[in-house]
Amino acid sequence: DAGVIQSPRHEVTEMGQEVTLRCKPISGHNSLFWYRQTMMRGLELLIYFNNNVPIDDSGMPEDRFSAKMPNASFSTLKIQPSEPRDSAVYFCASSLSTGLSYNEQFFGPGTRLTVL
Amino acid sequence: SQQGEEDPQALSIQEGENATMNCSYKTSINNLQWYRQNSGRGLVHLILIRSNEREKHSGRLRVTLDTSKKSSSLLITASRAADTASYFCATKTSYDKVIFGPGTSLSVIP
């Protein structure tokens, strides 16, 4: 299994530009999570999906952030327009959830975003 | 406020020594997990302990859980330079929502 796949691995863009981060979860997993990690704020959960449905997006910082999961094997996190303070490492993780049990999450390698 | 908070924030030890990290949390949990993150990498799951368990072992890792004190500890025995990483505890607060603590940065000096 290739694990969770994220692309791109690095992204450098200018303020105001649209940024799209992509994630392919592990096949068979039904929960997908987007996190943001910075030195100042640590690891923050932005949004998570279960069976392709957004369950909790309370961590999404602003309307500039949006996430979709059109099918079980693909998700995107979009920032439009991007700002320098969005610079961070964005992680995608997936897990197999059964009922209310919490199972281990498998993390992707992350996308390092730099907004100039 | 953090659901899970690790301490110390940073720990430096000599290779071969044991490393102990602690995690405190605020609300009731179903289980608590420990993750490791090597520099520039994603998090890797280490061990899960359920709320009805008090201690769990996995190789050189030993995790304890005290639900009355809302705390957990991670012990790494006979540390190696390769154990240098950040360690996070994660608690589940609701259906599949996870809160990570700020982490403990461990440096193992060869």
Coordinates of C-alpha atoms in Angstrom, one line a residue:
Chain A
D1 CA 0.0 0.0 0.0
A2 CA 1.4 3.4 -0.9
G3 CA 0.0 5.1 2.1
V4 CA -1.7 8.5 2.1
I5 CA -0.6 10.5 -0.9
Q6 CA -0.4 14.2 -1.0
S7 CA 0.4 16.6 -3.7
P8 CA 2.2 18.8 -4.3
R9 CA 4.9 18.3 -1.7
H10 CA 6.0 21.9 -1.8
E11 CA 4.1 24.9 -3.0
V12 CA 5.3 28.5 -3.3
T13 CA 2.8 31.0 -4.4
E14 CA 2.2 34.7 -4.2
M15 CA -0.4 36.4 -2.0
G16 CA -3.8 36.5 -3.6
Q17 CA -3.3 33.3 -5.7
E18 CA -5.5 30.3 -5.4
V19 CA -3.9 27.2 -3.9
T20 CA -5.2 23.6 -4.2
L21 CA -3.8 20.8 -2.1
R22 CA -4.7 17.2 -3.0
C23 CA -4.9 14.1 -1.0
K24 CA -5.5 10.4 -1.8
P25 CA -6.4 8.4 1.3
I26 CA -5.5 4.8 1.9
S27 CA -7.9 2.5 0.0
G28 CA -10.7 1.3 2.2
H29 CA -10.4 4.0 4.8
N30 CA -13.6 5.9 5.4
S31 CA -12.4 8.9 7.4
L32 CA -10.2 11.7 6.1
F33 CA -8.7 14.6 8.0
W34 CA -7.0 17.8 7.0
Y35 CA -4.5 19.3 9.5
R36 CA -2.3 22.4 9.5
Q37 CA 0.9 22.6 11.4
T38 CA 2.9 25.7 12.3
M39 CA 5.5 26.5 14.9
M40 CA 3.2 29.0 16.6
R41 CA -0.1 27.0 16.6
G42 CA 1.1 23.4 16.5
L43 CA -1.1 20.8 14.8
E44 CA -4.6 22.0 14.1
L45 CA -7.5 19.9 12.8
L46 CA -9.1 21.9 10.0
I47 CA -11.9 19.5 8.8
Y48 CA -12.7 15.9 8.7
F49 CA -14.9 13.7 6.5
N50 CA -16.6 10.5 7.1
N51 CA -17.8 8.5 4.1
N52 CA -17.1 11.6 2.0
V53 CA -19.3 13.8 4.1
P54 CA -17.9 16.7 6.0
I55 CA -18.5 16.0 9.7
D56 CA -16.8 18.9 11.4
D57 CA -15.3 22.0 9.7
S58 CA -15.1 24.1 12.8
G59 CA -11.4 24.2 12.5
M60 CA -11.4 25.9 9.1
P61 CA -10.0 29.3 9.8
E62 CA -11.9 31.4 7.3
D63 CA -14.2 31.4 4.3
R64 CA -11.1 31.5 2.2
F65 CA -10.6 27.8 3.0
S66 CA -12.8 25.1 1.5
A67 CA -12.5 21.4 1.3
K68 CA -14.2 18.8 -0.8
M69 CA -14.3 15.0 -1.0
P70 CA -16.0 14.1 -4.3
N71 CA -15.3 10.4 -3.8
A72 CA -13.7 8.0 -1.4
S73 CA -10.3 8.2 -3.0
F74 CA -9.8 11.9 -3.4
S75 CA -10.0 15.2 -1.4
T76 CA -8.9 18.7 -2.0
L77 CA -8.2 21.7 0.3
K78 CA -8.4 25.0 -1.4
I79 CA -7.3 28.4 -0.2
Q80 CA -8.6 31.4 -2.2
P81 CA -7.2 34.0 -2.0
S82 CA -4.0 32.9 -0.2
E83 CA -2.3 35.1 2.4
P84 CA 1.2 34.9 3.9
R85 CA -0.2 33.8 7.2
D86 CA -1.5 30.6 5.5
S87 CA 2.1 29.4 5.2
A88 CA 2.3 26.1 7.0
V89 CA 2.6 22.4 6.4
Y90 CA -0.7 20.9 5.6
F91 CA -1.2 17.2 6.4
C92 CA -3.9 14.8 5.2
A93 CA -4.6 11.7 7.2
S94 CA -7.0 8.8 6.8
S95 CA -8.4 6.1 9.1
L96 CA -10.9 3.3 9.1
S97 CA -13.7 4.3 11.5
T98 CA -16.2 1.8 12.8
G99 CA -19.1 3.3 14.7
L100 CA -17.8 5.5 17.4
S101 CA -14.4 3.9 17.7
Y102 CA -11.4 5.9 17.0
N103 CA -8.7 4.2 15.1
E104 CA -5.2 5.2 14.3
Q105 CA -4.7 7.8 11.7
F106 CA -2.3 7.4 8.9
F107 CA -0.6 10.6 7.9
G108 CA 0.6 11.7 4.5
P109 CA 4.0 13.4 4.0
G110 CA 2.4 16.8 4.0
T111 CA 2.5 19.8 1.7
R112 CA 4.7 22.7 2.7
L113 CA 3.0 25.9 1.6
T114 CA 4.8 29.2 1.4
V115 CA 2.8 32.2 0.5
L116 CA 5.0 35.2 -0.4
Chain B
S1 CA -7.3 25.6 25.5
Q2 CA -5.6 22.3 24.6
Q3 CA -7.4 19.0 25.2
G4 CA -4.0 17.3 25.4
E5 CA -0.9 18.9 26.6
E6 CA 2.5 17.2 26.7
D7 CA 5.3 18.0 29.1
P8 CA 8.1 18.7 29.0
Q9 CA 8.1 20.8 25.9
A10 CA 11.7 19.7 25.2
L11 CA 13.8 16.8 26.5
S12 CA 17.5 16.1 25.9
I13 CA 19.0 12.8 27.0
Q14 CA 22.0 10.6 26.4
E15 CA 21.7 7.5 24.2
G16 CA 20.8 4.5 26.4
E17 CA 18.9 6.5 29.0
N18 CA 15.1 6.3 29.4
A19 CA 12.9 9.2 28.2
T20 CA 9.5 9.9 29.9
M21 CA 6.9 12.3 28.5
N22 CA 3.6 13.2 30.0
C23 CA 0.3 14.1 28.6
S24 CA -2.6 15.8 30.4
Y25 CA -6.1 16.2 29.1
K26 CA -9.3 17.8 30.1
T27 CA -12.4 15.9 29.1
S28 CA -13.4 12.2 29.3
I29 CA -11.8 10.1 26.6
N30 CA -12.4 6.7 25.0
N31 CA -8.8 6.3 24.3
L32 CA -5.5 8.1 24.0
Q33 CA -2.9 7.7 21.3
W34 CA 0.8 8.6 21.0
Y35 CA 2.3 9.7 17.7
R36 CA 5.9 10.4 16.7
Q37 CA 6.9 13.0 14.1
N38 CA 10.4 13.1 12.6
S39 CA 11.5 16.4 11.3
G40 CA 9.9 17.2 8.0
R41 CA 7.7 14.1 8.0
G42 CA 4.1 13.3 8.8
L43 CA 3.0 11.8 12.1
V44 CA 3.3 8.1 12.8
H45 CA 1.1 6.3 15.1
L46 CA 2.9 4.6 18.0
I47 CA 0.4 3.1 20.4
L48 CA -3.2 3.4 21.5
I49 CA -4.4 2.8 25.1
R50 CA -8.1 2.5 25.9
S51 CA -9.8 4.2 28.8
N52 CA -10.2 0.9 30.6
E53 CA -6.5 0.0 30.3
R54 CA -3.9 1.2 32.7
E55 CA -0.7 0.2 31.0
K56 CA 0.4 -1.0 27.6
H57 CA 3.7 -2.1 26.1
S58 CA 5.0 -2.1 22.6
G59 CA 8.7 -3.0 22.2
R60 CA 10.7 -0.3 24.0
L61 CA 7.5 1.8 24.5
R62 CA 5.5 1.8 27.7
V63 CA 2.3 3.8 28.0
T64 CA 0.3 4.4 31.2
L65 CA -3.0 6.0 31.6
D66 CA -4.6 7.4 34.8
T67 CA -8.1 8.5 34.0
S68 CA -8.6 9.8 37.5
K69 CA -5.8 12.3 37.0
K70 CA -6.6 12.7 33.3
S71 CA -3.0 12.0 32.4
S72 CA -0.8 9.6 30.4
S73 CA 2.9 9.0 30.2
L74 CA 5.0 7.6 27.4
L75 CA 8.3 5.9 28.4
I76 CA 10.9 5.0 25.9
T77 CA 13.5 2.7 27.4
A78 CA 17.1 2.4 26.2
S79 CA 16.8 5.4 23.9
R80 CA 18.6 5.6 20.6
A81 CA 19.6 8.5 18.4
A82 CA 16.9 7.4 16.0
D83 CA 14.3 8.1 18.7
T84 CA 15.0 11.9 18.2
A85 CA 11.6 13.3 17.2
S86 CA 8.6 15.1 18.4
Y87 CA 6.0 13.1 20.3
F88 CA 2.4 14.0 20.5
C89 CA -0.5 12.6 22.5
A90 CA -3.9 12.7 20.8
T91 CA -7.3 12.3 22.5
K92 CA -10.7 11.7 21.0
T93 CA -13.3 14.2 22.1
S94 CA -16.2 13.3 19.9
Y95 CA -17.0 11.1 17.0
D96 CA -13.6 10.7 15.3
K97 CA -12.6 14.2 16.1
V98 CA -9.0 14.3 17.5
I99 CA -7.1 16.9 19.4
F100 CA -3.3 16.8 19.4
G101 CA -1.2 18.3 22.1
P102 CA 1.7 20.7 21.3
G103 CA 4.2 17.9 21.5
T104 CA 7.4 17.1 23.3
S105 CA 10.6 17.5 21.3
L106 CA 13.0 14.7 22.3
S107 CA 16.7 14.9 21.4
V108 CA 18.8 11.7 22.0
I109 CA 22.5 12.5 22.0
P110 CA 24.7 9.7 20.7

